[in-house]
Coordinates of C-alpha atoms and ligand atoms in Angstrom, one line a residue:
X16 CA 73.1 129.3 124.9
X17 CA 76.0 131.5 124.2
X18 CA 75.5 135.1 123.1
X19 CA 78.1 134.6 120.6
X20 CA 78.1 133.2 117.0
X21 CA 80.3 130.0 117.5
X22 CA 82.8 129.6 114.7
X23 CA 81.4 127.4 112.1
X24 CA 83.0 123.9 112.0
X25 CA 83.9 122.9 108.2
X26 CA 86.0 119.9 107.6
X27 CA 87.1 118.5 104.0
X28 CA 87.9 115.4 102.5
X29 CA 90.7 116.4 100.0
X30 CA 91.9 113.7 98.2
X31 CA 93.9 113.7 94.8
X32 CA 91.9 111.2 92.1
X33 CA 93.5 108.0 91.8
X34 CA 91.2 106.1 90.4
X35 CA 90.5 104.2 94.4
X36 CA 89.8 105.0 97.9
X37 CA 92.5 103.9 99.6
X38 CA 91.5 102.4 103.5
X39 CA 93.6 105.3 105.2
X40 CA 91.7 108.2 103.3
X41 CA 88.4 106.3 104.6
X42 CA 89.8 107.0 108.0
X43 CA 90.7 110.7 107.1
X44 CA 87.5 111.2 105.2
X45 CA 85.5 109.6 108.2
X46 CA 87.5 111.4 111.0
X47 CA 86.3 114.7 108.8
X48 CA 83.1 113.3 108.7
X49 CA 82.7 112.4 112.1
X50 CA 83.9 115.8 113.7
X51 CA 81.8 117.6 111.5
X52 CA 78.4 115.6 112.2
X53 CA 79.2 116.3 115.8
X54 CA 79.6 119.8 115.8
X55 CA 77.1 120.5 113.7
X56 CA 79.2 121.5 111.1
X57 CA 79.8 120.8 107.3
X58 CA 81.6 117.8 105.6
X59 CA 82.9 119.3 102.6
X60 CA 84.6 117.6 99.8
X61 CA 87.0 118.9 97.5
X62 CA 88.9 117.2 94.5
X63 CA 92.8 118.1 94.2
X64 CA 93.4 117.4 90.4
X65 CA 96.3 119.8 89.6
X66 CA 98.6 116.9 88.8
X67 CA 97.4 116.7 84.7
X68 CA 100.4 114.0 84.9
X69 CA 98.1 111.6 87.2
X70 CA 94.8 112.3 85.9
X71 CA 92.6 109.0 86.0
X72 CA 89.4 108.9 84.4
X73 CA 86.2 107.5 86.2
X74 CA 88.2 108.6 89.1
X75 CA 86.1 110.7 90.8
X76 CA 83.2 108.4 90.0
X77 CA 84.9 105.4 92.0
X78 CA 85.5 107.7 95.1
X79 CA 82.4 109.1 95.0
X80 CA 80.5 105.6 94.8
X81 CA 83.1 104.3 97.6
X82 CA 81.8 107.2 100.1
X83 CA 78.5 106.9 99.5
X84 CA 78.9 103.0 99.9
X85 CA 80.6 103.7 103.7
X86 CA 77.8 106.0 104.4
X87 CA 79.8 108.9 104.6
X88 CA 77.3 111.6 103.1
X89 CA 79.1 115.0 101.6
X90 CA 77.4 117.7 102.8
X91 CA 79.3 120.1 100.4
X92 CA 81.4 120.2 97.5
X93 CA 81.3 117.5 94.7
X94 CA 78.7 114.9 95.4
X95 CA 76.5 112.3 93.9
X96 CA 73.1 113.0 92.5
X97 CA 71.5 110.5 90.7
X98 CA 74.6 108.3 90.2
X99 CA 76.3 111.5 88.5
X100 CA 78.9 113.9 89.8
X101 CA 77.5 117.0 90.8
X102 CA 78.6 120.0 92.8
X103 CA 77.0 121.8 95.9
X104 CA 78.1 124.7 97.5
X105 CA 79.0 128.6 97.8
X106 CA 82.4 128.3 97.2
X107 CA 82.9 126.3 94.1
X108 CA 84.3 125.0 91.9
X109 CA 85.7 122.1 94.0
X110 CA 87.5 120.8 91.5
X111 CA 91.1 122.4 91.6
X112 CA 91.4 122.0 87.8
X113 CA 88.2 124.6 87.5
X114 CA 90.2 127.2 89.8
X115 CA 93.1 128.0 87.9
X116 CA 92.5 131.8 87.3
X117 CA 91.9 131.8 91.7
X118 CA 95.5 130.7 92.4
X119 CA 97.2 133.0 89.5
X120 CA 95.7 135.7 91.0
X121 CA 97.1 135.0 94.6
X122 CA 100.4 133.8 93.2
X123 CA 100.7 137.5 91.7
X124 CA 99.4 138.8 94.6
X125 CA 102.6 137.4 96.6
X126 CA 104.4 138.5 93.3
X127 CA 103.8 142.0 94.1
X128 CA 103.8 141.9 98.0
X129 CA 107.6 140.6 97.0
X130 CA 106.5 137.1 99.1
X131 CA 107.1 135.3 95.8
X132 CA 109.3 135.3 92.9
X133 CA 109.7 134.0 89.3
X134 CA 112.2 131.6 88.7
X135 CA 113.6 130.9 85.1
X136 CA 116.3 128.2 86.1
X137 CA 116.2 125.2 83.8
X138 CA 115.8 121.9 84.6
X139 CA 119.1 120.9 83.9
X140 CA 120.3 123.6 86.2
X141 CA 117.9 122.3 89.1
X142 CA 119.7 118.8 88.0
X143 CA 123.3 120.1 88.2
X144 CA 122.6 121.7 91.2
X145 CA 120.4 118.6 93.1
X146 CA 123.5 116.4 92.0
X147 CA 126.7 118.9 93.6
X148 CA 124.0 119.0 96.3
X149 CA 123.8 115.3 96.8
X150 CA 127.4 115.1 96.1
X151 CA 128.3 117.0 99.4
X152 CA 125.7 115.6 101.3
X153 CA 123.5 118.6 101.8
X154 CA 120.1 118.7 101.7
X155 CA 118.6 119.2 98.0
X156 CA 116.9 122.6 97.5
X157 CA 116.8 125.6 95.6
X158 CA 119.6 127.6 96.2
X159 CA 118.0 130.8 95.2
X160 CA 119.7 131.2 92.2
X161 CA 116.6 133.7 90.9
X162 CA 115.7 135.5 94.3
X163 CA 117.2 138.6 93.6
X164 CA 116.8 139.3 89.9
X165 CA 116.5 142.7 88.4
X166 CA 112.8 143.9 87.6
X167 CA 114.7 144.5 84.0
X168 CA 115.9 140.9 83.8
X169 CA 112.9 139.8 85.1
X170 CA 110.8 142.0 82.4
X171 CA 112.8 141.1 79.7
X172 CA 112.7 137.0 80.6
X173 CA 109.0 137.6 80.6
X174 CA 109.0 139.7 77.1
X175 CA 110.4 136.6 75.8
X176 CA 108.3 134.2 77.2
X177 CA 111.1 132.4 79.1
X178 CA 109.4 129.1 80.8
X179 CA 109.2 129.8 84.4
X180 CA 107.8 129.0 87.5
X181 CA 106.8 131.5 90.6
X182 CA 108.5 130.1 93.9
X183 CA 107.7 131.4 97.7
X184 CA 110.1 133.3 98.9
X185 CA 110.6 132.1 102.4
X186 CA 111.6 134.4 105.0
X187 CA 115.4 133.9 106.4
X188 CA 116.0 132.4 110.0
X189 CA 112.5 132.9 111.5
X190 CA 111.5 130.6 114.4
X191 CA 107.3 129.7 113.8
X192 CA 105.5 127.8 116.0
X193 CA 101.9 125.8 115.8
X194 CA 100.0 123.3 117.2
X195 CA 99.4 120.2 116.0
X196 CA 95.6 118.3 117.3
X197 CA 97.7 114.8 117.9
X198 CA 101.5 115.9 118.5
X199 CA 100.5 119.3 120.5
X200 CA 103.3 122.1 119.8
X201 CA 105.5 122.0 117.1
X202 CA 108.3 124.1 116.1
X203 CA 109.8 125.2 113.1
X204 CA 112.8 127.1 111.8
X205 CA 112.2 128.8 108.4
X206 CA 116.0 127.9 107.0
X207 CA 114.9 124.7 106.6
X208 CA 112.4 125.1 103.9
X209 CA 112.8 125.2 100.6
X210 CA 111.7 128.4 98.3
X211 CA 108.9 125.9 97.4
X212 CA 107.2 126.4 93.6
X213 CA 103.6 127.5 93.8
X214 CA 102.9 127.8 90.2
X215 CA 104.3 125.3 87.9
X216 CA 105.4 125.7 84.6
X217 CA 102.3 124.5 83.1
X218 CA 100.5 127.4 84.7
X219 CA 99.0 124.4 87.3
X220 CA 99.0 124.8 91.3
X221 CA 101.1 122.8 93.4
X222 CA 99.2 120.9 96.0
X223 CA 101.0 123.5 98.6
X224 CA 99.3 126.7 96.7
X225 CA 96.3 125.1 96.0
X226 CA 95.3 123.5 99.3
X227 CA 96.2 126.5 101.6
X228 CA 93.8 129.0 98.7
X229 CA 90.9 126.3 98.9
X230 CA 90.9 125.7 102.6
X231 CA 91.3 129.3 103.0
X232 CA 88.5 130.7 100.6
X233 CA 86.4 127.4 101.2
X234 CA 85.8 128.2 105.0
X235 CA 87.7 125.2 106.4
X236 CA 88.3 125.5 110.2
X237 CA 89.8 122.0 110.9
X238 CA 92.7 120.5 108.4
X239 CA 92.1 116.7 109.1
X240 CA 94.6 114.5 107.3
X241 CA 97.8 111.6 107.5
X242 CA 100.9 112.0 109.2
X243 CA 102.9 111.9 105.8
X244 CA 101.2 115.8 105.1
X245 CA 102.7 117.1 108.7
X246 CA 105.9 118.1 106.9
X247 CA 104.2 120.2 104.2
X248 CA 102.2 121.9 107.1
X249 CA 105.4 124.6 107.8
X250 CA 104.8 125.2 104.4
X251 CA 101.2 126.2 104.5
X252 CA 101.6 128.2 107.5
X253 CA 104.1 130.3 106.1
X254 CA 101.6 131.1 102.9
X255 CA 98.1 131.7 105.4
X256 CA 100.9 134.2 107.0
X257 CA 101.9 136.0 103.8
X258 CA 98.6 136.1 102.5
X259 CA 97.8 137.8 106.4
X260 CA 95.2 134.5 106.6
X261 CA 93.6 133.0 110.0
X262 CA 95.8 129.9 110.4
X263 CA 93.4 127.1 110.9
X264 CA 93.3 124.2 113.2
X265 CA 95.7 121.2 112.0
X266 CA 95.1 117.2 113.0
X267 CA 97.7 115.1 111.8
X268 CA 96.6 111.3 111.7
X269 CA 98.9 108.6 113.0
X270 CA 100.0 106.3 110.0
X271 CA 98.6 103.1 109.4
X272 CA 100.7 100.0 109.6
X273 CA 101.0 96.2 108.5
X274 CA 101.1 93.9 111.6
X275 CA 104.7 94.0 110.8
X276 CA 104.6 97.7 110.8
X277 CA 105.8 99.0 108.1
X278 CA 103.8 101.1 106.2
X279 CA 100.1 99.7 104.8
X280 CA 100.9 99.5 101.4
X281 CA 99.5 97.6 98.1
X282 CA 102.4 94.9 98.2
X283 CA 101.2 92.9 101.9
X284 CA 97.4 93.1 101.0
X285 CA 94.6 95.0 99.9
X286 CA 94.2 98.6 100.3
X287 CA 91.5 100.0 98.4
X288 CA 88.4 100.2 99.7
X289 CA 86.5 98.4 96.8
X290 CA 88.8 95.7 97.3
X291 CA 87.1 94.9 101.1
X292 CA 83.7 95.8 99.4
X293 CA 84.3 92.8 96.5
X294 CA 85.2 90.0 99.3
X295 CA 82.0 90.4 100.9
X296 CA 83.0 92.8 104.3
X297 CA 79.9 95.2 105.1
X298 CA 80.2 98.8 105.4
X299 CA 79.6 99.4 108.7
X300 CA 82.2 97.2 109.4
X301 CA 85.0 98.8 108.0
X302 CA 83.3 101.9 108.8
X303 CA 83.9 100.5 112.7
X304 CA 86.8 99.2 112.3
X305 CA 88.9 101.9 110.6
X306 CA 87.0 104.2 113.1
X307 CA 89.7 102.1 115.6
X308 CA 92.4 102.8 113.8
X309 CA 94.1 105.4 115.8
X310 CA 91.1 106.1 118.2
X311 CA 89.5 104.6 121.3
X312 CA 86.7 105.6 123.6
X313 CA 88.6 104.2 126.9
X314 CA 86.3 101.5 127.6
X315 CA 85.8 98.4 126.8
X316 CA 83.3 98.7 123.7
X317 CA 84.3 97.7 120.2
X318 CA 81.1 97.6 118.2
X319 CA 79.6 101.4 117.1
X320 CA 77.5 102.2 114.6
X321 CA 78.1 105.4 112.3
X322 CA 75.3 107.6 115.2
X323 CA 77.3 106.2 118.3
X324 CA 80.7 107.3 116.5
X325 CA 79.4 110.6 115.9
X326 CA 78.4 111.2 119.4
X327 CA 81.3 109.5 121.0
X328 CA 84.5 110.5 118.7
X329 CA 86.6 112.6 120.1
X330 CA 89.0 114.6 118.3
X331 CA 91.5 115.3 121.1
X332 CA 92.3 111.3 122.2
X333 CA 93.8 110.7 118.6
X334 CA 96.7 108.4 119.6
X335 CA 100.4 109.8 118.6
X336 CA 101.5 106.1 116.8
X337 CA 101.1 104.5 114.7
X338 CA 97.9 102.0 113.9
X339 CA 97.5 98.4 113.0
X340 CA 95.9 97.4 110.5
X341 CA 94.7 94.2 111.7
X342 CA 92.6 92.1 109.3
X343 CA 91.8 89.3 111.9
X344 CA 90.1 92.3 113.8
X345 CA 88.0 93.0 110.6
X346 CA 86.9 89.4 110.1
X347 CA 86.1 89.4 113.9
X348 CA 84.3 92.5 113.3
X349 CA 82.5 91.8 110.2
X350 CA 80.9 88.4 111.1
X351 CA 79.7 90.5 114.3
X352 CA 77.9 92.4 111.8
X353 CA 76.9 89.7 109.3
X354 CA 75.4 87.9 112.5
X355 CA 73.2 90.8 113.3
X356 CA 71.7 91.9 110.2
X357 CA 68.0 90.9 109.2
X358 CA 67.5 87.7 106.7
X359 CA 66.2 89.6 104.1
X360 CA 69.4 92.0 103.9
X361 CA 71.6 89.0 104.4
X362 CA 69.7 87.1 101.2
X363 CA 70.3 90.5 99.2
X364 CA 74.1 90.8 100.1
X365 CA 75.1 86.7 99.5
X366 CA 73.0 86.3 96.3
X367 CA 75.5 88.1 93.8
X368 CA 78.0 86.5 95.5
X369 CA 76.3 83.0 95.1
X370 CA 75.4 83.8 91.6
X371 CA 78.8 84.5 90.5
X372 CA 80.1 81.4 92.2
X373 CA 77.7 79.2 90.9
X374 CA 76.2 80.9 87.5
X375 CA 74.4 78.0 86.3
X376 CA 72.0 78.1 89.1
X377 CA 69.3 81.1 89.4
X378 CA 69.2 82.6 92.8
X379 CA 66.0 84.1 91.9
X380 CA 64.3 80.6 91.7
X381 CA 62.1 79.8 94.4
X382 CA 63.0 76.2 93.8
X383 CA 66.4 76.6 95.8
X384 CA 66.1 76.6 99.6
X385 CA 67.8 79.3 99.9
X386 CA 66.4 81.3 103.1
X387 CA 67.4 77.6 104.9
X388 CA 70.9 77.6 103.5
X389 CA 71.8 81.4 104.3
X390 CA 70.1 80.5 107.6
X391 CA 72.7 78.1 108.3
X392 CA 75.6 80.0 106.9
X393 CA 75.4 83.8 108.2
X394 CA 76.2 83.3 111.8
X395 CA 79.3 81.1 110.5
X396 CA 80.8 83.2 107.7
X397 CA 83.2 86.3 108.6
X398 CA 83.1 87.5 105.0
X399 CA 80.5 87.3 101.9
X400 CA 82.8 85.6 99.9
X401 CA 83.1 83.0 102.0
X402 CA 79.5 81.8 101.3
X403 CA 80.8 79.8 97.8
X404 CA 82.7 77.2 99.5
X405 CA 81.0 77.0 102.5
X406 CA 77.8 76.2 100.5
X407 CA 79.4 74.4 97.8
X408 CA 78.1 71.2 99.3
X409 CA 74.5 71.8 98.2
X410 CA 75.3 73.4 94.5
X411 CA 77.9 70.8 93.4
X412 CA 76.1 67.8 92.9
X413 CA 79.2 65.8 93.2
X414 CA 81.3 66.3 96.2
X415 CA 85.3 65.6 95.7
X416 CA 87.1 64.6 99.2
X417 CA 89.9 61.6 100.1
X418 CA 88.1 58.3 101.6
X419 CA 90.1 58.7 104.7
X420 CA 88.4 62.0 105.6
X421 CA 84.9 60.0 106.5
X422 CA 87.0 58.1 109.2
X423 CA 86.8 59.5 112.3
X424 CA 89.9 59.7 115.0
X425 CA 91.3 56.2 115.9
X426 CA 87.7 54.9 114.0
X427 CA 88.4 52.1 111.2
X428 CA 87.1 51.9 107.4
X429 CA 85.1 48.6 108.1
X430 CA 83.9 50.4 111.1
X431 CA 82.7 53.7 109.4
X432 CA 81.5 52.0 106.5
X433 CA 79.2 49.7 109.0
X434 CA 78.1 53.5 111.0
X435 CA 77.5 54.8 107.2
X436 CA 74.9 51.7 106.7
X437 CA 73.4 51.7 109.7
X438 CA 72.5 55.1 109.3
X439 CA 71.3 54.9 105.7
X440 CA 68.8 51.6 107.0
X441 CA 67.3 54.1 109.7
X442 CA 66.7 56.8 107.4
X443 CA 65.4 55.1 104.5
X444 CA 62.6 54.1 107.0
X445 CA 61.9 58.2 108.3
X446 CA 58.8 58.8 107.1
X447 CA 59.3 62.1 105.1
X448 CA 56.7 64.0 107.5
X449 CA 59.9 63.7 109.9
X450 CA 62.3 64.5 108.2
X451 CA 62.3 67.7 110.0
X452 CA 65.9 69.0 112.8
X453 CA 64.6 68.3 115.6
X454 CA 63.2 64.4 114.6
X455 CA 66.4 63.7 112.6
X456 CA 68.3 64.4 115.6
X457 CA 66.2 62.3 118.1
X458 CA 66.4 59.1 115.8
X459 CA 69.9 59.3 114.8
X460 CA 71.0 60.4 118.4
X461 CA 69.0 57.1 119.5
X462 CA 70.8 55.1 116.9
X463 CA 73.8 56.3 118.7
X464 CA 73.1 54.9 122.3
X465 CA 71.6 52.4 121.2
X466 CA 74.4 50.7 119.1
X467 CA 76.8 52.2 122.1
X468 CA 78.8 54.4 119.6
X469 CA 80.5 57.7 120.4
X470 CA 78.7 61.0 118.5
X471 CA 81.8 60.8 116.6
X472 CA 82.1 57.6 114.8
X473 CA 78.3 58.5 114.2
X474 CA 78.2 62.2 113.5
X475 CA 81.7 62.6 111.4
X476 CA 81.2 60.4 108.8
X477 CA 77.6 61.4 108.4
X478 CA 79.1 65.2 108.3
X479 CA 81.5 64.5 105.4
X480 CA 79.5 62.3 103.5
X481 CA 76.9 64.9 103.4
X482 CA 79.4 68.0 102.8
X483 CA 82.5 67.0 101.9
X484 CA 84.1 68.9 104.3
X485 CA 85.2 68.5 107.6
X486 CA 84.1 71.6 108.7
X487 CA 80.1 72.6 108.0
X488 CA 77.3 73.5 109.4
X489 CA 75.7 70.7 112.0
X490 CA 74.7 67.3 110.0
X491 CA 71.4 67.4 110.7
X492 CA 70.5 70.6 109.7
X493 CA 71.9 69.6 106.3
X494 CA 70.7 66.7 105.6
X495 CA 67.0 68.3 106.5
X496 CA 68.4 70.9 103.6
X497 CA 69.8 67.9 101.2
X498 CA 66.3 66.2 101.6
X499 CA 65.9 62.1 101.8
X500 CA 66.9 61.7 98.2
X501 CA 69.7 63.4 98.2
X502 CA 70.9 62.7 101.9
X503 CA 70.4 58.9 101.0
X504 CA 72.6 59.0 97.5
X505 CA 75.8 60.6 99.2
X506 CA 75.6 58.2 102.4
X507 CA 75.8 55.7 99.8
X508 CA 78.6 57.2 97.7
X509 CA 80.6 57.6 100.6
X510 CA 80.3 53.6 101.8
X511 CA 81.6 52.8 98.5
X512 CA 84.3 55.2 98.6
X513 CA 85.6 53.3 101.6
X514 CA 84.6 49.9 100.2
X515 CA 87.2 50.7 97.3
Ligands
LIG618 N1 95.4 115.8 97.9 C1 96.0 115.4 99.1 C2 95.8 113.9 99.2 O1 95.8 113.3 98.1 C3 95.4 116.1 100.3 C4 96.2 116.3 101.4 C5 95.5 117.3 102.4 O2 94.5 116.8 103.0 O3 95.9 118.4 102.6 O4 95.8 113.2 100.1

């Protein structure tokens, strides 16, 4: 045991209220997360709602309920009791909105250290002066126009209650170095940042301000977050510096891409998070597979449960680019999931799905087989919302499907429709005490041999009469789910459809 008092690990989710979880803050809140748990640290969570302009309601509700769906448990900060928002914590609020009065008074504090100034330039100026800028083909940024005021002018702007906002005064020409967690050493040379605003005119934060405050004051040691932040991260260093702060540790997360990289993004699919919950994928699932997204163990194993990621995450084997978002890889992962769960979870998860697909049946009613029928279906399914069609064959009570779908390969109508009647004479003789898998099999298998047909020209027709479909679960098991009655009424349905 070490003598010394090891730093505390503190990690924070930060995100900005949007009114969804999108899938690449999962993977930055359960990076967080997962270094946290390891370390033996804290998970905190913080909302960033300075921007009044974007303010969503229910928001924090949604992201809340999202979390605690993917089983990523806030140790700090704002968190859910009793389906309500509540807060936890020494260093509250965690809502930036409720921190105002902190971020004045370290914007005035650089105010007087002469680290920031007030700038009175209008918006039209800031126009004027983006457009020459553009123009030329410069970079747009404040050129300073208010750096060097007077204290008089200043004074007498402020007397008058001029609108204004307080700007960073960034130091001239200074080289700055840090390192990142993913892309290692990075430097920086201070004429290429912009005199960036820290307090708006509305008296708000920005996110620059407000982020490098909270992280600071809340204890954070590790900055977890996407690749699109690494540019405001120059930014921040220069404030923990003029504020004469510990820097902390920065881990910049490789972007998530469409298969045909470019960025994930709302247009090519689904990105929130409720959006993967609603089609029927399980949390662990996407909990496993966005844990992929940008890490790997170096072997060979795919499936982890939230414990094993904990204990085998590792922080430093972040890969550099960028990650696939690959939603065959999800299905793949998910029915590995949906195959492993108990019957009794499986039943709980597929009956609102079943009951929204089928409303005028009651899943609660013991009168529908239903253990039998999710029996069949949940090593088959990749997703929960695949269960409607798949099991439409026993809701609907009529099944819709073309003639020529009951014939099988190089098979003929007459010849099917003989198969069909053959099959319908032996079972009209099976004695309901066997109408059991196993005997079905056995006497329609013998039927088989013993009128020297292939499986197929047996089977198939069987298969579609019975489903509709051309791809279901194995005949026999459905017909033993169907029962005689109804087995017997679609084999003959299906002989006159080929009869017509
Ligand atoms: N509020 C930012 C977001 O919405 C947080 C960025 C950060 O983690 O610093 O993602």
């Amino acid at each position: 045991m070490s003598l010394f008092k090891q730093p505390k690990i503190r990690t924070r989710f930060a995100p900005s209220p949007t009114g969804y979880l999108h899938v690449g803050s999962l993977r930055t809140a359960l990076y967080s997360y997962l270094f946290a748990k390891q370390k033996k640290g804290k998970f905190i969570l913080r909302i960033e709602d300075t921007d009044q302009t974007r303010a969503v309601n229910g928001a924090v509700e949604n992201l809340l309920q999202a979390l605690t769906w993917a089983g990523l448990t806030v140790d700090e900060g704002i968190i859910e009791k009793n389906g309500k928002t509540a807060e936890k914590g020494r260093f509250g609020p965690y809502k930036q909105s409720e921190r105002l009065k902190i971020y004045q008074k370290y914007a005035q504090k650089l105010l007087k250290t002469g680290q920031a100034y007030y700038c009175f330039c209008s918006p039209s100026r800031l126009e004027t002066l983006r457009h020459q800028q553009e123009q030329v083909k410069q970079p747009t940024r404040y050129d300073g126009h208010c750096r060097h005021l007077s204290e008089e002018e200043i004074n007498q702007k402020l007397k008058t209650n001029q609108s204004r906002v307080i700007r960073m005064k960034v130091p001239e020409n200074q080289t700055l170095e840090f390192t990142d967690g993913v892309r290692g050493q990075l430097t920086f040379n201070t004429k290429d940042i912009d005199d960036q605003i820290l307090i708006k005119s509305d008296g708000y934060p920005t996110y620059h301000l407000a982020s490098v405050v909270d992280d600071h004051l809340m204890g954070i040691s590790h900055i977890i977050r996407g690749e699109e932040w690494l540019s405001s991260t120059p930014k921040h260093i220069l404030l923990y510096l003029a504020l004469a702060w510990p820097v902390p540790n920065f881990v910049h997360l490789p972007l998530l891409l469409n298969p045909d990289k470019s960025k994930l993004s709302k247009r090519q699919g689904d990105v929130a998070v409720e959006d993967y919950r609603r089609q029927g994928y399980l949390p662990e699932a996407l909990i496993n597979f966005v844990a992929l997204l940008g890490w790997n163990p170096g072997t060979d194993q795919e499936l982890f449960s939230l414990a094993e990621l904990i204990e085998k995450f590792n922080l430093n084997k972040i890969n550099k680019s960028g990650a696939i978002f690959d939603l065959k890889k999800l299905d793949w992962m998910n029915s590995q999931y949906l195959k492993k769960i108990a019957p009794a979870r499986f039943a709980e998860l597929a009956k609102p799905f079943l009951q929204k697909r089928f409303p005028q049946f009651d899943f609660n009613n013991q009168q529908i087989p239903l253990a039998e029928i999710l029996a069949l279906e949940q090593t088959r399914i990749s997703r929960l919302d695949q269960l409607g069609t798949e099991t439409e064959f026993f809701f609907n009570a009529e099944l819709t499907y073309p003639p020529e779908l009951l014939i099988w390969k190089k098979s003929s109508a007459a010849a099917t429709r003989k198969n069909l009647t053959l099959l319908t004479e032996r079972l009209v003789n099976c004695p309901e005490t066997d109408w059991t898998i196993a005997k079905l099999e056995e006497q329609i298998k013998q039927l088989i041999t013993a009128n020297n047909l292939t499986n197929g020209e047996l089977l198939w027709p069987m298969r579609v009469a019975l489903t509709g479909q051309a791809k279901s679960p194995p005949p026999f098991e459905v017909a033993m789910i169907l029962g005689p009655e109804r087995t017997l009424k679609r084999l003959t349905i299906a002989s006159k459809k080929l009869a017509e």
